[in-house]
Short mmCIF file of N, CA and C in Angstrom, two decimals:
data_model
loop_
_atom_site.label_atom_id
_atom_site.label_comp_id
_atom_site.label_asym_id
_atom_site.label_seq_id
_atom_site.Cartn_x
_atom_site.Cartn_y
_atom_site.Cartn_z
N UNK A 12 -81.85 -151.81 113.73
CA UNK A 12 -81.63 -150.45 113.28
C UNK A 12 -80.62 -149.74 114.19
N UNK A 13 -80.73 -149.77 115.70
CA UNK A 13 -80.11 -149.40 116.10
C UNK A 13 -78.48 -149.67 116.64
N UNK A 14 -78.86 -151.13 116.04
CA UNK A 14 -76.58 -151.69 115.72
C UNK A 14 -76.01 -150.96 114.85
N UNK A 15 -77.13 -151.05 113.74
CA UNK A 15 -76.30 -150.42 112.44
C UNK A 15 -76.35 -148.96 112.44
N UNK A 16 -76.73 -148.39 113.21
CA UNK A 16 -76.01 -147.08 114.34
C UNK A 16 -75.10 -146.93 115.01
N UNK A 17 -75.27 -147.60 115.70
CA UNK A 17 -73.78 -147.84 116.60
C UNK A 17 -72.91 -148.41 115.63
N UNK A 18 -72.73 -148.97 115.03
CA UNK A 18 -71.65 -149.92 114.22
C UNK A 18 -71.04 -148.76 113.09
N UNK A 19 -71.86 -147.57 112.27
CA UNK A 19 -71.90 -146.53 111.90
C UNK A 19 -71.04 -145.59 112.31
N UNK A 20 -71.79 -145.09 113.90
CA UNK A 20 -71.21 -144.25 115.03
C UNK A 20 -69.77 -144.63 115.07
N UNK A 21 -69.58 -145.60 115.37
CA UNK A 21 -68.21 -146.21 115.71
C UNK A 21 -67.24 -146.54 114.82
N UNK A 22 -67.53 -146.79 113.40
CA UNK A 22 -66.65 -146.73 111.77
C UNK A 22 -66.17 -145.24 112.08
N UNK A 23 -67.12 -143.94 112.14
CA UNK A 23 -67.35 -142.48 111.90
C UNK A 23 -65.76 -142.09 113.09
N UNK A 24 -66.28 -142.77 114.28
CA UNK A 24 -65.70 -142.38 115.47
C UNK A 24 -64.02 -142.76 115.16
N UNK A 25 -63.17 -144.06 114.82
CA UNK A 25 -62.21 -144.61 114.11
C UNK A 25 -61.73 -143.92 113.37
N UNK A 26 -62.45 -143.33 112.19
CA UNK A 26 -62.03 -142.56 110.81
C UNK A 26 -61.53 -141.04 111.40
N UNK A 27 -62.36 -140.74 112.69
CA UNK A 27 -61.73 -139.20 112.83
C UNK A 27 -60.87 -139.36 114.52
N UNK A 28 -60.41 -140.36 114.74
CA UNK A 28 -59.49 -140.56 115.01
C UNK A 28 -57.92 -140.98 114.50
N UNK A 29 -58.54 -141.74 113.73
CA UNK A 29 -57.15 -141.86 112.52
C UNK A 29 -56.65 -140.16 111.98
N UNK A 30 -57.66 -139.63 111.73
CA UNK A 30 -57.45 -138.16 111.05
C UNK A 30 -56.57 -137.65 112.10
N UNK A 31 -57.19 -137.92 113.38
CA UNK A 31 -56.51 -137.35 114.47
C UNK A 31 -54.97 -137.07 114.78
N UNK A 32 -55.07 -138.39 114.62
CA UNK A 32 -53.29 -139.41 114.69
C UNK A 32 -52.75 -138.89 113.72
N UNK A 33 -53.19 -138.98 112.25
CA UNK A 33 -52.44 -138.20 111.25
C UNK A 33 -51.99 -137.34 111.54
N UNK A 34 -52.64 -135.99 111.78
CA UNK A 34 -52.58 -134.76 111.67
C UNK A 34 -51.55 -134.53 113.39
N UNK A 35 -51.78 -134.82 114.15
CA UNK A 35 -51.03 -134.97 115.22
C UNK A 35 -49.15 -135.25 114.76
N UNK A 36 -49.40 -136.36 114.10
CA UNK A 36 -48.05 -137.14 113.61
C UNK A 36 -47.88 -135.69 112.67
N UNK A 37 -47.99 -135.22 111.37
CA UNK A 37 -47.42 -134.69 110.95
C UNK A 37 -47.30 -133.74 111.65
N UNK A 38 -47.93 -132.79 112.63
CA UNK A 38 -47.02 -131.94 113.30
C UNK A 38 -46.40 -131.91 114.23
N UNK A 39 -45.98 -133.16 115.03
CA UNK A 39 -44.97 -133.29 115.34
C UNK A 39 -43.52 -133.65 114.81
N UNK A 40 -44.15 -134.12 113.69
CA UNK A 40 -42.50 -134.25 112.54
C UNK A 40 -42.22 -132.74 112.19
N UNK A 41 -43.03 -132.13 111.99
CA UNK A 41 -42.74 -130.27 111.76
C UNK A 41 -42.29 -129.86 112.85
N UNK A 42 -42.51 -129.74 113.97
CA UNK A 42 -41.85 -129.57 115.00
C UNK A 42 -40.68 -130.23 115.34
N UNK A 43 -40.61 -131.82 115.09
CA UNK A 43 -38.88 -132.22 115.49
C UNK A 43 -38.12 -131.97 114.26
N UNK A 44 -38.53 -131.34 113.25
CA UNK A 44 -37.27 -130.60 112.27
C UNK A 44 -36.95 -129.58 112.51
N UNK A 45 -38.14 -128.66 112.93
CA UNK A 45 -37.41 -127.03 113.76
C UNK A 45 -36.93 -126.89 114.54
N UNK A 46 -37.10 -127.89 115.90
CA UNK A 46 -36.33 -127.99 116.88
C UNK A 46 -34.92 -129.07 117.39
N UNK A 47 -35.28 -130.04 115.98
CA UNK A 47 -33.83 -130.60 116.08
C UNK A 47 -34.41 -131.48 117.40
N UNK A 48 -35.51 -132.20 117.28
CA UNK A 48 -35.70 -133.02 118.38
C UNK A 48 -36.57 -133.87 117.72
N UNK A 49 -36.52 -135.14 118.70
CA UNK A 49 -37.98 -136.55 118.30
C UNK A 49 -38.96 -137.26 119.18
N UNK A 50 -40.09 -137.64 118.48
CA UNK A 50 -41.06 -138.10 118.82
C UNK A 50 -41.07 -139.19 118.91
N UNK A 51 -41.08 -140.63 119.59
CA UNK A 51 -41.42 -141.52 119.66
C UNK A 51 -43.16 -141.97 118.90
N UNK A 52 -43.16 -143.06 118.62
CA UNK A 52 -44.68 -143.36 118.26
C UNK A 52 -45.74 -143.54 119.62
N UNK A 53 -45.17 -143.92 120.56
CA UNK A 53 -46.17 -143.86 121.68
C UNK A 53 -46.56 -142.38 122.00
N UNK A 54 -45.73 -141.43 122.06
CA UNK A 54 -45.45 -139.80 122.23
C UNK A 54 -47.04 -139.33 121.36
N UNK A 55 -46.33 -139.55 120.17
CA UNK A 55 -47.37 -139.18 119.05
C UNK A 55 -49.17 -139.77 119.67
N UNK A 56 -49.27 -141.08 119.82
CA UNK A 56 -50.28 -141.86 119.86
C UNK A 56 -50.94 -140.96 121.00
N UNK A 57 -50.19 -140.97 122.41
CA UNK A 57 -50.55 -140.75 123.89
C UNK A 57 -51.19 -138.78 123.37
N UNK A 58 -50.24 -137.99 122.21
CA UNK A 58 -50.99 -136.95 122.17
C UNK A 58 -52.04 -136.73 121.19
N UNK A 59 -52.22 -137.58 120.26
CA UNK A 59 -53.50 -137.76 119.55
C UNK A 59 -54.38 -138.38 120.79
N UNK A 60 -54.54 -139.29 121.60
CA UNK A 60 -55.52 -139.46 122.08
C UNK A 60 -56.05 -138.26 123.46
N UNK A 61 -54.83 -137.81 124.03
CA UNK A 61 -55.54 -136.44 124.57
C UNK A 61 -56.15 -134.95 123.83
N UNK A 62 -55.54 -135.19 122.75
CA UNK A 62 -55.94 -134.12 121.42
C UNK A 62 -57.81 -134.90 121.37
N UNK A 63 -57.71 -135.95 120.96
CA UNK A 63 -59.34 -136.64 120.72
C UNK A 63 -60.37 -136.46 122.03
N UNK A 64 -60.12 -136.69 122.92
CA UNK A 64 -59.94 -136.48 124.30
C UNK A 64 -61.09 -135.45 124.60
N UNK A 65 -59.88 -134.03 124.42
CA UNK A 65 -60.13 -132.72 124.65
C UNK A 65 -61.12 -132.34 123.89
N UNK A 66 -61.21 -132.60 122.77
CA UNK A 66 -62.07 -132.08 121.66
C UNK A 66 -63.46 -132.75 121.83
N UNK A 67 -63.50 -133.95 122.49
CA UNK A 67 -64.79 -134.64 122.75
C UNK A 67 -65.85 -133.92 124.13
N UNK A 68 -64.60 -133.66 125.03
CA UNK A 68 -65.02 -132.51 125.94
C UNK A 68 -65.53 -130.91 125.56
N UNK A 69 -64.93 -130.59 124.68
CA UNK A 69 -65.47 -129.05 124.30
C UNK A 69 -66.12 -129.70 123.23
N UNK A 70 -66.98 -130.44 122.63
CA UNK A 70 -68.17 -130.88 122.07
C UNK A 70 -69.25 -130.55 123.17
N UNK A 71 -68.83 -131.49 124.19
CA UNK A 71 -70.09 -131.46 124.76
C UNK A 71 -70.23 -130.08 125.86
N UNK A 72 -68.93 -129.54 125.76
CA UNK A 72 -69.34 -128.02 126.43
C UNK A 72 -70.33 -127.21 125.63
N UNK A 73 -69.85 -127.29 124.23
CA UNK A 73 -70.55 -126.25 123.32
C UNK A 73 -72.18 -127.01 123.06
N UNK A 74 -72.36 -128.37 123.41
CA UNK A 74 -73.78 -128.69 123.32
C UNK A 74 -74.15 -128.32 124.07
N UNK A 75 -73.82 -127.92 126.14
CA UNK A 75 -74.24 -127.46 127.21
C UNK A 75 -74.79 -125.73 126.80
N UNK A 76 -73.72 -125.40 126.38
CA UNK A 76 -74.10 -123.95 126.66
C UNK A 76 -75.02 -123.68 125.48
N UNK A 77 -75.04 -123.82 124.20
CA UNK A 77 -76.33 -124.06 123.57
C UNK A 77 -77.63 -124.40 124.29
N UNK A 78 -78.02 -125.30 124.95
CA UNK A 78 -78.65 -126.12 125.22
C UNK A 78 -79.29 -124.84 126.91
N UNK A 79 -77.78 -124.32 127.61
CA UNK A 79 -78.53 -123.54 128.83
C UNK A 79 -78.81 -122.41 128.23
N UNK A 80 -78.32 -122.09 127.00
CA UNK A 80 -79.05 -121.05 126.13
C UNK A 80 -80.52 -121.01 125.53
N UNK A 81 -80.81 -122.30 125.72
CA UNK A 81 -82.29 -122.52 125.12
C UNK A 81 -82.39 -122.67 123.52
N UNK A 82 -81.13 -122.73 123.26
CA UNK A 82 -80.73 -122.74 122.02
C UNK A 82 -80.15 -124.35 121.23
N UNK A 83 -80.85 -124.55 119.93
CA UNK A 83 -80.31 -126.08 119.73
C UNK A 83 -78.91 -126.06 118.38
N UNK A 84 -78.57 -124.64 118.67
CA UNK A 84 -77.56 -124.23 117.54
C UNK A 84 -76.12 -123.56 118.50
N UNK A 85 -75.44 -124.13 118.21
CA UNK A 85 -73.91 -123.57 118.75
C UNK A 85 -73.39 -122.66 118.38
N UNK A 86 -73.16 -121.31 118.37
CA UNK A 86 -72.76 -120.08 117.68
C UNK A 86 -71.26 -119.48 118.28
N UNK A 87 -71.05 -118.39 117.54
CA UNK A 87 -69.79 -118.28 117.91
C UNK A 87 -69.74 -117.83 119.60
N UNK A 88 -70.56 -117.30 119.77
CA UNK A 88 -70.72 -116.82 121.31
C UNK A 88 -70.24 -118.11 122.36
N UNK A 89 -70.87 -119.47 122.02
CA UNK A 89 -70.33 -120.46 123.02
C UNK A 89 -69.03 -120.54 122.55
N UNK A 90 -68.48 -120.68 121.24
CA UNK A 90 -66.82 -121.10 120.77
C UNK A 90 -66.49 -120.11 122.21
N UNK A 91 -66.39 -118.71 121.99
CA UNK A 91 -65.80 -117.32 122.75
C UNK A 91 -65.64 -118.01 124.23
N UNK A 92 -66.91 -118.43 124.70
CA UNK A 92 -66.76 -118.92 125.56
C UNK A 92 -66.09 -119.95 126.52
N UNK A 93 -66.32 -120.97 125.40
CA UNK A 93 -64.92 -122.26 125.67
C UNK A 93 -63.65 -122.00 125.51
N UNK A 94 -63.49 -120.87 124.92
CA UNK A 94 -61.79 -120.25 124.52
C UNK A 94 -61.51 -119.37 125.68
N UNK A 95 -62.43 -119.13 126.98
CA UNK A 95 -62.23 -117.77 127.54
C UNK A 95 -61.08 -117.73 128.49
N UNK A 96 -60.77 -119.04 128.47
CA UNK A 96 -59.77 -119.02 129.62
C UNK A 96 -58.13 -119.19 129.00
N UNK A 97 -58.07 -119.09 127.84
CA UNK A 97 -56.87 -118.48 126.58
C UNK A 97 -57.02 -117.56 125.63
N UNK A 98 -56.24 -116.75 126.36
CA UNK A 98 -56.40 -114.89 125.61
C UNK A 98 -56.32 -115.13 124.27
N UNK A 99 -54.93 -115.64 124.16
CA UNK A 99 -54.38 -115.86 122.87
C UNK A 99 -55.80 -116.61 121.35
N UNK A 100 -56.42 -117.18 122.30
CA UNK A 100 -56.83 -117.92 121.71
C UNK A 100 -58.15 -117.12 121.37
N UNK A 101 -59.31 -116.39 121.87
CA UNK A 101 -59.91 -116.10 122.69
C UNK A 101 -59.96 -114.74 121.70
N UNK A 102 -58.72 -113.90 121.57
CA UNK A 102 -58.31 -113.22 120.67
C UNK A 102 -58.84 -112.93 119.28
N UNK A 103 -57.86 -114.56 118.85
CA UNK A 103 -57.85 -115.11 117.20
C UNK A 103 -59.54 -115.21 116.80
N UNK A 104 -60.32 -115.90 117.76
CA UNK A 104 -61.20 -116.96 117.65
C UNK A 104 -62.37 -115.34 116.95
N UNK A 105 -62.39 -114.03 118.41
CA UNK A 105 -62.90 -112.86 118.16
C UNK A 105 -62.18 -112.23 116.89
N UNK A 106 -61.08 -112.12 116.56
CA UNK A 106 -60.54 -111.85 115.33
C UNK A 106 -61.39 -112.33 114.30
N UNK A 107 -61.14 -113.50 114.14
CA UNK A 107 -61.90 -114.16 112.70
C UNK A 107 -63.44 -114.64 112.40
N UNK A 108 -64.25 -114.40 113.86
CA UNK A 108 -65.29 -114.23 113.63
C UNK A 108 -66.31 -112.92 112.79
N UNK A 109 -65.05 -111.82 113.37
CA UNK A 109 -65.53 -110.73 113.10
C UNK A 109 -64.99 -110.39 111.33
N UNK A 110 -64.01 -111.20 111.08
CA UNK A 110 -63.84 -111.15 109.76
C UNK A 110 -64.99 -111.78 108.76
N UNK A 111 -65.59 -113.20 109.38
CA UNK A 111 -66.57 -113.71 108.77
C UNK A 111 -67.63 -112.63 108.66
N UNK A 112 -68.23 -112.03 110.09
CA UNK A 112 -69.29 -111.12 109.98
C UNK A 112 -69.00 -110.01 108.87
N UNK A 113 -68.17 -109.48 108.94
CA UNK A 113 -67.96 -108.22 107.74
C UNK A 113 -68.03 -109.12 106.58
N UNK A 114 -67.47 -110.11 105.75
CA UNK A 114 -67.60 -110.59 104.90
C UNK A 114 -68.80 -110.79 104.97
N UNK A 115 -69.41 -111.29 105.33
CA UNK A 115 -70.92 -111.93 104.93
C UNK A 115 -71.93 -110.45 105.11
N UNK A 116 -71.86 -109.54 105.68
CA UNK A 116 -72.17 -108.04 105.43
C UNK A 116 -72.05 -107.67 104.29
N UNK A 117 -70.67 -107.77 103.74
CA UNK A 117 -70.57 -107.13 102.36
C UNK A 117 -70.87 -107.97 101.17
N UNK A 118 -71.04 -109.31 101.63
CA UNK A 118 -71.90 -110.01 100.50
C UNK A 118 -73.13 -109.54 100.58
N UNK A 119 -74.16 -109.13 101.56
CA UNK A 119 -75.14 -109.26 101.43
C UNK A 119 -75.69 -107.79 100.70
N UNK A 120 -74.40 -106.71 100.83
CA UNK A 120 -74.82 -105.17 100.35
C UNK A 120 -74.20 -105.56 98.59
N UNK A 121 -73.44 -106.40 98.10
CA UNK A 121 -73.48 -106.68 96.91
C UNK A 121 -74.79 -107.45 96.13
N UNK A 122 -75.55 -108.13 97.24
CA UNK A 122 -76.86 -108.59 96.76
C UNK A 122 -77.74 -107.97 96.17
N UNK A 123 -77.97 -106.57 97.67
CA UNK A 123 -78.90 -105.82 97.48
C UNK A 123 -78.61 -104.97 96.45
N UNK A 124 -77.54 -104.53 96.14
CA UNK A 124 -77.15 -103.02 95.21
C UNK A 124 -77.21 -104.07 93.31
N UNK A 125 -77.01 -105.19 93.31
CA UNK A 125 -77.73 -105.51 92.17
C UNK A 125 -78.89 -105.54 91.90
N UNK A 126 -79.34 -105.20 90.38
CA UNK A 126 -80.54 -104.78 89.68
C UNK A 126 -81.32 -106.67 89.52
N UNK A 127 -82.41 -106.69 89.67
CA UNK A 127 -83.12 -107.58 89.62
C UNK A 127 -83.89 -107.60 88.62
N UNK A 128 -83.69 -108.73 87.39
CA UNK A 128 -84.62 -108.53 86.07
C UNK A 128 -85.91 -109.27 86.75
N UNK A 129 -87.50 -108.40 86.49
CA UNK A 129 -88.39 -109.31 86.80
C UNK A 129 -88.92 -109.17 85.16
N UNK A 130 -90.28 -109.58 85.49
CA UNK A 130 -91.08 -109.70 83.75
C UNK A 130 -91.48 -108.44 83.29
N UNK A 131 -91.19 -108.58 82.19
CA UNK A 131 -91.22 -107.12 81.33
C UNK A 131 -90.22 -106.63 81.07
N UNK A 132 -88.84 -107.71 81.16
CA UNK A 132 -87.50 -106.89 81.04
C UNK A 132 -87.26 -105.87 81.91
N UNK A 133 -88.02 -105.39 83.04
CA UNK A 133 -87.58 -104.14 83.73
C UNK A 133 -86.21 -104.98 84.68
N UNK A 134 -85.69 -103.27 85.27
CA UNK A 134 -85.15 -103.75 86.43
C UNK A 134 -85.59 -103.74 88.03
N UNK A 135 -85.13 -104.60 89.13
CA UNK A 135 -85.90 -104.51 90.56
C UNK A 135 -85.61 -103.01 90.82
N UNK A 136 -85.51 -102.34 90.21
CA UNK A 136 -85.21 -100.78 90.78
C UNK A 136 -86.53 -99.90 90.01
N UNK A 137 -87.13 -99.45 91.14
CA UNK A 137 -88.16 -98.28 90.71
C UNK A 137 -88.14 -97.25 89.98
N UNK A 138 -89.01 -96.94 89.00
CA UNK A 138 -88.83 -95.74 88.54
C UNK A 138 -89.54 -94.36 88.93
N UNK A 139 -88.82 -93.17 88.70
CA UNK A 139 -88.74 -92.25 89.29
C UNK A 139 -90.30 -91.96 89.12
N UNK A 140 -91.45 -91.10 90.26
CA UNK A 140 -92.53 -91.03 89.24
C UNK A 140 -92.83 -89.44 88.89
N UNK A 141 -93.43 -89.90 88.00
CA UNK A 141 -93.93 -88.37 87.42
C UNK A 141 -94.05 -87.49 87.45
N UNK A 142 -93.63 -86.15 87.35
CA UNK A 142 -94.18 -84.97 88.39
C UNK A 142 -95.71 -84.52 87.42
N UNK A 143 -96.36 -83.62 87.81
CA UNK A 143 -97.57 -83.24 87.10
C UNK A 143 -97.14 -82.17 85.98
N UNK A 144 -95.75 -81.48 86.53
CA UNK A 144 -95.44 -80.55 84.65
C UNK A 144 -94.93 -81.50 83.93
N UNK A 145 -93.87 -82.55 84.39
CA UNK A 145 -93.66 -83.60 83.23
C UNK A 145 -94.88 -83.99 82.52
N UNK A 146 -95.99 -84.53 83.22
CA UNK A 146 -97.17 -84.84 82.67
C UNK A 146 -97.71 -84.35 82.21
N UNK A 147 -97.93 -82.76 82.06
CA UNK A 147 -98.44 -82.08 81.13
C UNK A 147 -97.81 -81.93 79.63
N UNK A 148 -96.59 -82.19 79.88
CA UNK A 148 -95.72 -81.98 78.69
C UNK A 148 -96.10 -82.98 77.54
N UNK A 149 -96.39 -84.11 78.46
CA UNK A 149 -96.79 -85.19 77.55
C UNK A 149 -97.92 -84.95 76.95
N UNK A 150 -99.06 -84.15 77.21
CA UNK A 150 -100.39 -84.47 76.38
C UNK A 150 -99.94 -83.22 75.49
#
């Protein structure tokens, strides 16, 4: 059971390294057309594997600080954190978190402000109640 884990692990591990290399390679071909310069294939290779590298390291940062958080979930607070030592970055990262938060805010006030059919055809919205001269009016 536990080869065909590892053997798994390690197909998984290959496949997002290749992704790696891809995505590496095409932007360095975007870059030697804007700048009128080239990449060798070792160039490319040597920075996909510090690109894989790096990213395997801030994995296991963001499992640490989870983890000295007492926490078994990684949130944006550790990202903030691993970014803290690039403004730029650090910035963006606080930028678009805070875009997610408002979005998912205003999904959740479009939730609430819809009417909810339960049984009886009514809607989840209460009705007004009675006053006692309305109620007299009625008998």
């Amino acid at each position: 059971m536990e080869a065909a884990e590892g053997e798994e692990r390690l197909l998984l591990t290959q496949r997002l390294k290749a992704a790696v290399h891809y995505t590496v390679g095409c932007l360095c071909q975007d870059v030697a057309e804007d700048q009128d310069v080239e990449f060798s294939k070792q160039t490319v290779a040597a920075i996909s594997e510090i690109t894989f590298r790096q990213c395997e390291n801030f994995a296991k940062d963001l499992e640490m600080f989870a983890r000295h958080a007492k926490r078994t979930t990684v949130t944006t607070e550790d990202v903030k954190l691993l970014a803290r030592r690039s403004s730029s970055l650090l910035k963006y990262i606080t930028q678009k978190s805070e875009e997610i938060t408002s979005s998912h805010m205003e999904q959740k006030e479009k939730k609430k402000k819809k009417p909810t059919v339960v049984k009886g055809g009514r809607t989840g919205k209460e009705e007004a109640p009675v006053s006692e001269s309305e109620d007299s009016n009625m008998t």
